[in-house]
mmCIF file of C-alpha atoms and ligand atoms in Angstrom:
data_model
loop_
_atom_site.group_PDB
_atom_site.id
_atom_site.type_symbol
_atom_site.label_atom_id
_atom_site.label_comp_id
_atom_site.label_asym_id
_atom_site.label_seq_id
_atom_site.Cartn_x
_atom_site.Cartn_y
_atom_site.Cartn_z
ATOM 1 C CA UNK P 1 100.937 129.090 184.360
ATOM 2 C CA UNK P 2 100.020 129.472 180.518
ATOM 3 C CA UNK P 3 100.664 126.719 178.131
ATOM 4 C CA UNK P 4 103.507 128.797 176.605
ATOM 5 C CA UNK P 5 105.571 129.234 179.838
ATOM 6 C CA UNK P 6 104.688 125.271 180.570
ATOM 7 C CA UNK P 7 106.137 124.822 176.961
ATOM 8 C CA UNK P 8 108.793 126.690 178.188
ATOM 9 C CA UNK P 9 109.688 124.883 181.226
ATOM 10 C CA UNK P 10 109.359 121.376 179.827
ATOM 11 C CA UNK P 11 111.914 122.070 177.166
ATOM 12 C CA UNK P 12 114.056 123.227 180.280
ATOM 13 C CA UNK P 13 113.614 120.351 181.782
ATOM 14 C CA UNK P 14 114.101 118.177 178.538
ATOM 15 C CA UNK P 15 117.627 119.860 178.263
ATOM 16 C CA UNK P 16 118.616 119.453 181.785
ATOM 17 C CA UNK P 17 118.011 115.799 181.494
ATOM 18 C CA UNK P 18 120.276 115.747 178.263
ATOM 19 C CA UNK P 19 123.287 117.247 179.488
ATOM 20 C CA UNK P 20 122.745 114.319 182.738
ATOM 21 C CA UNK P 21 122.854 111.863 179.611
ATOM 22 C CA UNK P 22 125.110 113.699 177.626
ATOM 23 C CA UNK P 23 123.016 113.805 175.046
ATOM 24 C CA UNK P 24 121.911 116.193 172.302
ATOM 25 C CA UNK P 25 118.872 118.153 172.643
ATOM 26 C CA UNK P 26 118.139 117.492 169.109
ATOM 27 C CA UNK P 27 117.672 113.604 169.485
ATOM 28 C CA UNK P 28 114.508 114.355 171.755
ATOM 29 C CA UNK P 29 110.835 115.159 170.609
ATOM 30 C CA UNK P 30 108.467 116.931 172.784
ATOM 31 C CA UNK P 31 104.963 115.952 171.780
ATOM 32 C CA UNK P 32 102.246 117.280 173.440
ATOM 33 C CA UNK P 33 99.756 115.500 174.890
ATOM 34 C CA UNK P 34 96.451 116.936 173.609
ATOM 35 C CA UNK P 35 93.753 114.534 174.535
ATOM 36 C CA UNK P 36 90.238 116.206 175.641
ATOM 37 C CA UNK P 37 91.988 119.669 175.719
ATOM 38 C CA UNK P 38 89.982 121.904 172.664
ATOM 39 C CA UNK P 39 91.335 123.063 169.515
ATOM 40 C CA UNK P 40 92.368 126.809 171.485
ATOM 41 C CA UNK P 41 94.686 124.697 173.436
ATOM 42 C CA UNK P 42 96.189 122.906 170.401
ATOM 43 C CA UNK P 43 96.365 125.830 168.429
ATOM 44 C CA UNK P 44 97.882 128.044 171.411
ATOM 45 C CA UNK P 45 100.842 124.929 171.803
ATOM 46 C CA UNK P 46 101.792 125.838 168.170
ATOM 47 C CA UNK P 47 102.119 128.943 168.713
ATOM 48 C CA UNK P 48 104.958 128.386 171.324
ATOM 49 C CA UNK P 49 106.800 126.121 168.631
ATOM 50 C CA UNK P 50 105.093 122.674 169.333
ATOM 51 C CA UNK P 51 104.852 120.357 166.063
ATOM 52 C CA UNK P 52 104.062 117.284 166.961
ATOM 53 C CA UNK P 53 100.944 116.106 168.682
ATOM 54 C CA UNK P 54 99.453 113.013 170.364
ATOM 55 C CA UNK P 55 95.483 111.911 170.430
ATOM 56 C CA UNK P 56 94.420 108.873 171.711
ATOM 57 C CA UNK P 57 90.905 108.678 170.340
ATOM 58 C CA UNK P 58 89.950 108.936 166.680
ATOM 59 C CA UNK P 59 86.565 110.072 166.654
ATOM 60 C CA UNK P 60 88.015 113.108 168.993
ATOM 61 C CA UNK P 61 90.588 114.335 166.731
ATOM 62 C CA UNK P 62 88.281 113.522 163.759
ATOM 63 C CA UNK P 63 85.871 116.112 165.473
ATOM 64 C CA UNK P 64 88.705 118.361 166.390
ATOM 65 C CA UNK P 65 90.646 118.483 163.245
ATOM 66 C CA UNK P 66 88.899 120.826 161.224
ATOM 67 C CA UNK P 67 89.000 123.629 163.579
ATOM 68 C CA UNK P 68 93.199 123.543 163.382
ATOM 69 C CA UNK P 69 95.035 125.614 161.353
ATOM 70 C CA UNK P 70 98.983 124.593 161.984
ATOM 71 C CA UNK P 71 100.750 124.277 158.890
ATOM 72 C CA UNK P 72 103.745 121.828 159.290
ATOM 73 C CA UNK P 73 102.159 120.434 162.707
ATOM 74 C CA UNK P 74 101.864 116.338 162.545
ATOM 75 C CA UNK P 75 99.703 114.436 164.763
ATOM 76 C CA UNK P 76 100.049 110.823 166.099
ATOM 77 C CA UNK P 77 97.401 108.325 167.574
ATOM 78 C CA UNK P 78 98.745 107.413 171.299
ATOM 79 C CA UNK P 79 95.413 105.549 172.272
ATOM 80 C CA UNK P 80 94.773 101.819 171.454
ATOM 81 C CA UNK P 81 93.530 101.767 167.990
ATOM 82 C CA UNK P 82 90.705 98.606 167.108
ATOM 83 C CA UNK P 83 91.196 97.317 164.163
ATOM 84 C CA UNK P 84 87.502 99.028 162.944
ATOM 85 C CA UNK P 85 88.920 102.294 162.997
ATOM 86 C CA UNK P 86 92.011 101.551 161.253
ATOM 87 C CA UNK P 87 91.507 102.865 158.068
ATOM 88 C CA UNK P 88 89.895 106.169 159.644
ATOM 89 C CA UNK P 89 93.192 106.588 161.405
ATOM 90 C CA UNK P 90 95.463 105.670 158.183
ATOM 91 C CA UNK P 91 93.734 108.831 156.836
ATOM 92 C CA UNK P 92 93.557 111.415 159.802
ATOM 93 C CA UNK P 93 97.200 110.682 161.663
ATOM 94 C CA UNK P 94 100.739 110.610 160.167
ATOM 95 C CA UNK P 95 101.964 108.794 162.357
ATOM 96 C CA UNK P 96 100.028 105.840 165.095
ATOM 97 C CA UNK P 97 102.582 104.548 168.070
ATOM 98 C CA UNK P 98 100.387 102.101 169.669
ATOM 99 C CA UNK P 99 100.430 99.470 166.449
ATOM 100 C CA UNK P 100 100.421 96.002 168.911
ATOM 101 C CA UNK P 101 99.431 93.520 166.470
ATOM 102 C CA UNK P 102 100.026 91.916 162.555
ATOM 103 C CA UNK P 103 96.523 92.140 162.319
ATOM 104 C CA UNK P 104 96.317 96.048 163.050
ATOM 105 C CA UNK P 105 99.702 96.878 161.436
ATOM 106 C CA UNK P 106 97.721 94.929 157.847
ATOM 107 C CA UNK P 107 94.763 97.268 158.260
ATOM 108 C CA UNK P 108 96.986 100.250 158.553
ATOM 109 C CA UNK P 109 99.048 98.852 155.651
ATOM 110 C CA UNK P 110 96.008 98.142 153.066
ATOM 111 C CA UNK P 111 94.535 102.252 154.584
ATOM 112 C CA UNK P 112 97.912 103.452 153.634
ATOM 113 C CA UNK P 113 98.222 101.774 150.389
ATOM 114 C CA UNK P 114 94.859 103.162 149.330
ATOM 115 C CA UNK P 115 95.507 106.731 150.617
ATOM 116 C CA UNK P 116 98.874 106.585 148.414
ATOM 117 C CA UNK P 117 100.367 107.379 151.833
ATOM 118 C CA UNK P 118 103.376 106.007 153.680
ATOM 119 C CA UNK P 119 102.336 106.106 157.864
ATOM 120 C CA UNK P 120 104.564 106.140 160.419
ATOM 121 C CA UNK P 121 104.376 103.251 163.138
ATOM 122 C CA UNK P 122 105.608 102.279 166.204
ATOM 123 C CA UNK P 123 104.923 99.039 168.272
ATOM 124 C CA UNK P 124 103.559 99.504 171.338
ATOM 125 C CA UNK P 125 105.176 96.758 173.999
ATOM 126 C CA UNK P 126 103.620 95.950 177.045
ATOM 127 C CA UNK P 127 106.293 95.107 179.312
ATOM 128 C CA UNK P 128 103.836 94.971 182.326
ATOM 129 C CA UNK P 129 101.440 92.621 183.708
ATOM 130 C CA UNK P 130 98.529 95.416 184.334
ATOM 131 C CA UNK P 131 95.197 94.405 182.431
ATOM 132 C CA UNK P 132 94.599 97.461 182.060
ATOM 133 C CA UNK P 133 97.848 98.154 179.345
ATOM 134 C CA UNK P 134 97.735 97.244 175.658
ATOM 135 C CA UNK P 135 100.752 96.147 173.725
ATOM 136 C CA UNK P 136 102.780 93.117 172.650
ATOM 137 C CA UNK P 137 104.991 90.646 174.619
ATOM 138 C CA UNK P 138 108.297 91.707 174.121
ATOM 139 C CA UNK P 139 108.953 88.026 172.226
ATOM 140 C CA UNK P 140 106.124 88.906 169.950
ATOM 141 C CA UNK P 141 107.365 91.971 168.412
ATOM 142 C CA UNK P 142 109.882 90.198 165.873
ATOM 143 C CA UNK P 143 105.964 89.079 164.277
ATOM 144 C CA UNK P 144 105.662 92.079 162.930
ATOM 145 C CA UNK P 145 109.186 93.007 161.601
ATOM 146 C CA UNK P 146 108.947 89.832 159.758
ATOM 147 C CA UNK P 147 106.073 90.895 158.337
ATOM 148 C CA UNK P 148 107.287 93.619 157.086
ATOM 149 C CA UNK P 149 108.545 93.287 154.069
ATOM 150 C CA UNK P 150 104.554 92.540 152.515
ATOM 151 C CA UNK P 151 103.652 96.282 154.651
ATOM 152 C CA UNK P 152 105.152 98.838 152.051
ATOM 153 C CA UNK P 153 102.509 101.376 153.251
ATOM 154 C CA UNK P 154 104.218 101.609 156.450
ATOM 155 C CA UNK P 155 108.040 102.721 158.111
ATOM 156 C CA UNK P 156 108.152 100.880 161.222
ATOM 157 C CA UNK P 157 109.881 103.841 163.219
ATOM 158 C CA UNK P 158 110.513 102.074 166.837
ATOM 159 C CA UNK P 159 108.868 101.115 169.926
ATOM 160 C CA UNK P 160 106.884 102.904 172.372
ATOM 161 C CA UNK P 161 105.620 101.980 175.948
ATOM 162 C CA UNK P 162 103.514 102.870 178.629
ATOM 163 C CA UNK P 163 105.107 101.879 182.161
ATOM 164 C CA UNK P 164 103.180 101.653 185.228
ATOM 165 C CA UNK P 165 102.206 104.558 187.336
ATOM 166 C CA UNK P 166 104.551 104.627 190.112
ATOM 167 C CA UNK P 167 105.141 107.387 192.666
ATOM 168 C CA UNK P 168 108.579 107.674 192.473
ATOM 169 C CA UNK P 169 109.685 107.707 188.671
ATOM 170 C CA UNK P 170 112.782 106.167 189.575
ATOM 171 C CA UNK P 171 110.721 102.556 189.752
ATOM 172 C CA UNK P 172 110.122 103.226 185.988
ATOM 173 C CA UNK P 173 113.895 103.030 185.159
ATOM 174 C CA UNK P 174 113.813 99.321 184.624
ATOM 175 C CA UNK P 175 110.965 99.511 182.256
ATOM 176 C CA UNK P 176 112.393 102.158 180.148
ATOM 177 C CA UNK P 177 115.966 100.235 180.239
ATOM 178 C CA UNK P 178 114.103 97.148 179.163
ATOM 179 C CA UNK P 179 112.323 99.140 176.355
ATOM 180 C CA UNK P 180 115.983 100.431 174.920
ATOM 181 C CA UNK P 181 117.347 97.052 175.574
ATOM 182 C CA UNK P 182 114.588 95.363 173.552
ATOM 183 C CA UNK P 183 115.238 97.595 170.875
ATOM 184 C CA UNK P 184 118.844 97.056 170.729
ATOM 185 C CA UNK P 185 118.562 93.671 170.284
ATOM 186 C CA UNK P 186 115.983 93.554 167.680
ATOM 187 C CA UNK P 187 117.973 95.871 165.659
ATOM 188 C CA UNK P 188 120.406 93.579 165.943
ATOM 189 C CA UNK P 189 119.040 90.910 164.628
ATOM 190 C CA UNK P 190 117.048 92.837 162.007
ATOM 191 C CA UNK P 191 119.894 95.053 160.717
ATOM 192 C CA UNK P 192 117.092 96.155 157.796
ATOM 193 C CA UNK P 193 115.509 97.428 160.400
ATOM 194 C CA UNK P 194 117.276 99.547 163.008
ATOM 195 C CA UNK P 195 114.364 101.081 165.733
ATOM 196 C CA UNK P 196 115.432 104.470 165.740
ATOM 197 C CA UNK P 197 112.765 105.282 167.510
ATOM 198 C CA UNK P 198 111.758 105.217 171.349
ATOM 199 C CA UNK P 199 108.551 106.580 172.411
ATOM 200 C CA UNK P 200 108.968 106.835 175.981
ATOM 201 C CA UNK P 201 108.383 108.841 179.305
ATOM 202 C CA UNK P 202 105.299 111.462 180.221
ATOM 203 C CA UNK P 203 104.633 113.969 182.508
ATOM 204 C CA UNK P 204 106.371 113.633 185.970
ATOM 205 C CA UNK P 205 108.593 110.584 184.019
ATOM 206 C CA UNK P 206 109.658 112.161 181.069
ATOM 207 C CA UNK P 207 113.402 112.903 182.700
ATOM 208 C CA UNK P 208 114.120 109.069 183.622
ATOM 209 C CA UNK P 209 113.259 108.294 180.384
ATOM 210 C CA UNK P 210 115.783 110.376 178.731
ATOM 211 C CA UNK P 211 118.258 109.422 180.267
ATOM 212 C CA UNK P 212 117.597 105.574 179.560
ATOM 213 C CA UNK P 213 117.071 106.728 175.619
ATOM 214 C CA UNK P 214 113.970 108.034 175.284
ATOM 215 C CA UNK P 215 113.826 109.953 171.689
ATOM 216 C CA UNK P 216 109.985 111.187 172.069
ATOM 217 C CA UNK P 217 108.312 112.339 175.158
ATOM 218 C CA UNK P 218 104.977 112.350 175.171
ATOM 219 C CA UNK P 219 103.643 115.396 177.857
ATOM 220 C CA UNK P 220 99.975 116.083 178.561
ATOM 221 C CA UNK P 221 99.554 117.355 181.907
ATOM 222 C CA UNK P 222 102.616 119.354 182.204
ATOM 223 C CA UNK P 223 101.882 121.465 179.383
ATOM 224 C CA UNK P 224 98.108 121.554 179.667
ATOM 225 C CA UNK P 225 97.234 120.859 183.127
ATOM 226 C CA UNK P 226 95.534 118.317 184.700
ATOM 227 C CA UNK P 227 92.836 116.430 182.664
ATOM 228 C CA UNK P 228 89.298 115.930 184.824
ATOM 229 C CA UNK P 229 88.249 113.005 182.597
ATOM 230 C CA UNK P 230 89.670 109.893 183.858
ATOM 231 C CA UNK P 231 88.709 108.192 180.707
ATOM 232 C CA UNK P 232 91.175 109.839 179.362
ATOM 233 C CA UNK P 233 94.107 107.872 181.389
ATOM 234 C CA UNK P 234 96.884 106.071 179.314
ATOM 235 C CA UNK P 235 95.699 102.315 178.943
HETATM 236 C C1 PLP D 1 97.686 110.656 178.282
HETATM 237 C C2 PLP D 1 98.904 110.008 177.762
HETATM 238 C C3 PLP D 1 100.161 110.622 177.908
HETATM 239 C C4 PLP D 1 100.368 111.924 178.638
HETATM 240 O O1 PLP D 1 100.272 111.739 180.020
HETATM 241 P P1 PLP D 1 100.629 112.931 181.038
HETATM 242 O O2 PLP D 1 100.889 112.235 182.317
HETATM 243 O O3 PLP D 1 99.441 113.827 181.079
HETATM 244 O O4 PLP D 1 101.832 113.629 180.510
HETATM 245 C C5 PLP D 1 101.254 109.984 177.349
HETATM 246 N N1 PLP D 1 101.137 108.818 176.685
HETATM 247 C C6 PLP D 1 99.949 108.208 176.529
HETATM 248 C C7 PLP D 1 99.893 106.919 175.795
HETATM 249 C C8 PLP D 1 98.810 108.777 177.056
HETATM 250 O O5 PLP D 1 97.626 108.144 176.902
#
């Protein structure tokens, strides 16, 4: 299988899930996962229509990014970001979905300022127990919301998670329900502020996730194949 006709038969997949939800099409954003694959790979997911693109290391995109020519493509950092490399990643990504602190979402805000840029953000929640998984309590979140009327250099877009691995994706239901449920009621209580975003659901979950309200799926395997470099494994 090529990426193109993976690209192909993700979107199919996407769609079926929508009409389950009965929902449009339109409301869901395939990124692709393009961690350790090489700029051909990137370059030959554009050319099957993909825009939108996830990294999770900076100093690999930073290496990667001059070999890309995709006009209109926009790339987002997926990884856990230290607050070090924050400014780096104000100025290489438009977007970074794994913001899980008011520390890290200040650093972003004073890169942003500086670049004369706006950045997109969601907060990663960690709705797990696993060590392993980065994030913020669900109770914590609110932190950063307040805080954002003094981060003008940012649009806090939504939420985004990272669910345990579980065979079945059906056990990752609950998490992605939680995620939606989370955001409902933050946007409820922060009508400034309404979440539209939900970054949730990857490779062999992506479907559950739509159908709990998932409006950005972020696929790496099933359009690029399986990655040898178990670094590279969502934390
Ligand atoms: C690697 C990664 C993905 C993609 O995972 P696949 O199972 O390959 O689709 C999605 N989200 C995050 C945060 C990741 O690190």
């Amino acid at each position: 299988m090529s990426i193109s006709e993976n690209i192909v038969r993700v979107r199919q997949a996407i769609g079926a899930a929508c009409e389950r939800a009965a929902r449009s099409e339109h409301d869901v954003t395939l990124m692709a996962v393009s961690k350790t694959q090489p700029a051909a790979a990137l370059q030959e997911a554009y050319a099957a229509g993909i825009r939108l693109f996830g990294e999770n290391k900076v100093q690999e995109f930073q290496q990667k990014a001059p070999a890309l020519n995709m006009p209109g493509a926009r790339f987002a950092l997926i990884g856990h970001l230290q607050s070090n490399k924050a400014a780096k990643a104000a100025e290489l990504f438009h977007a970074v979905d794994t913001v899980d602190s008011v520390k890290i979402a200040e650093r972003l805000n004073t890169a942003a300022l500086a670049l004369n840029k706006t950045l997109a953000i969601l907060i990663e929640v960690k709705l797990s127990s696993e060590e392993s998984k980065h994030g913020m309590a669900p109770g914590a979140v609110s932190e950063i919301l307040h805080a954002a009327a003094h981060l003008p250099g940012l649009s806090i877009r939504g939420l985004m998670t990272v669910p345990p691995f579980f065979d079945d994706p059906e056990d990752a239901r609950p998490y992605f329900r939680q995620l939606r449920e989370l955001r409902n009621s933050l946007a409820a209580t922060h009508p400034q502020m309404p979440l539209p975003e939900l970054s949730m659901g990857m490779s062999h979950d992506f479907a559950v996730a739509i159908e709990e309200g998932s409006t950005c799926v972020r696929i790496g395997t099933a359009i690029f194949g399986a990655r040898d470099d178990p670094a590279a494994r969502p934390a």
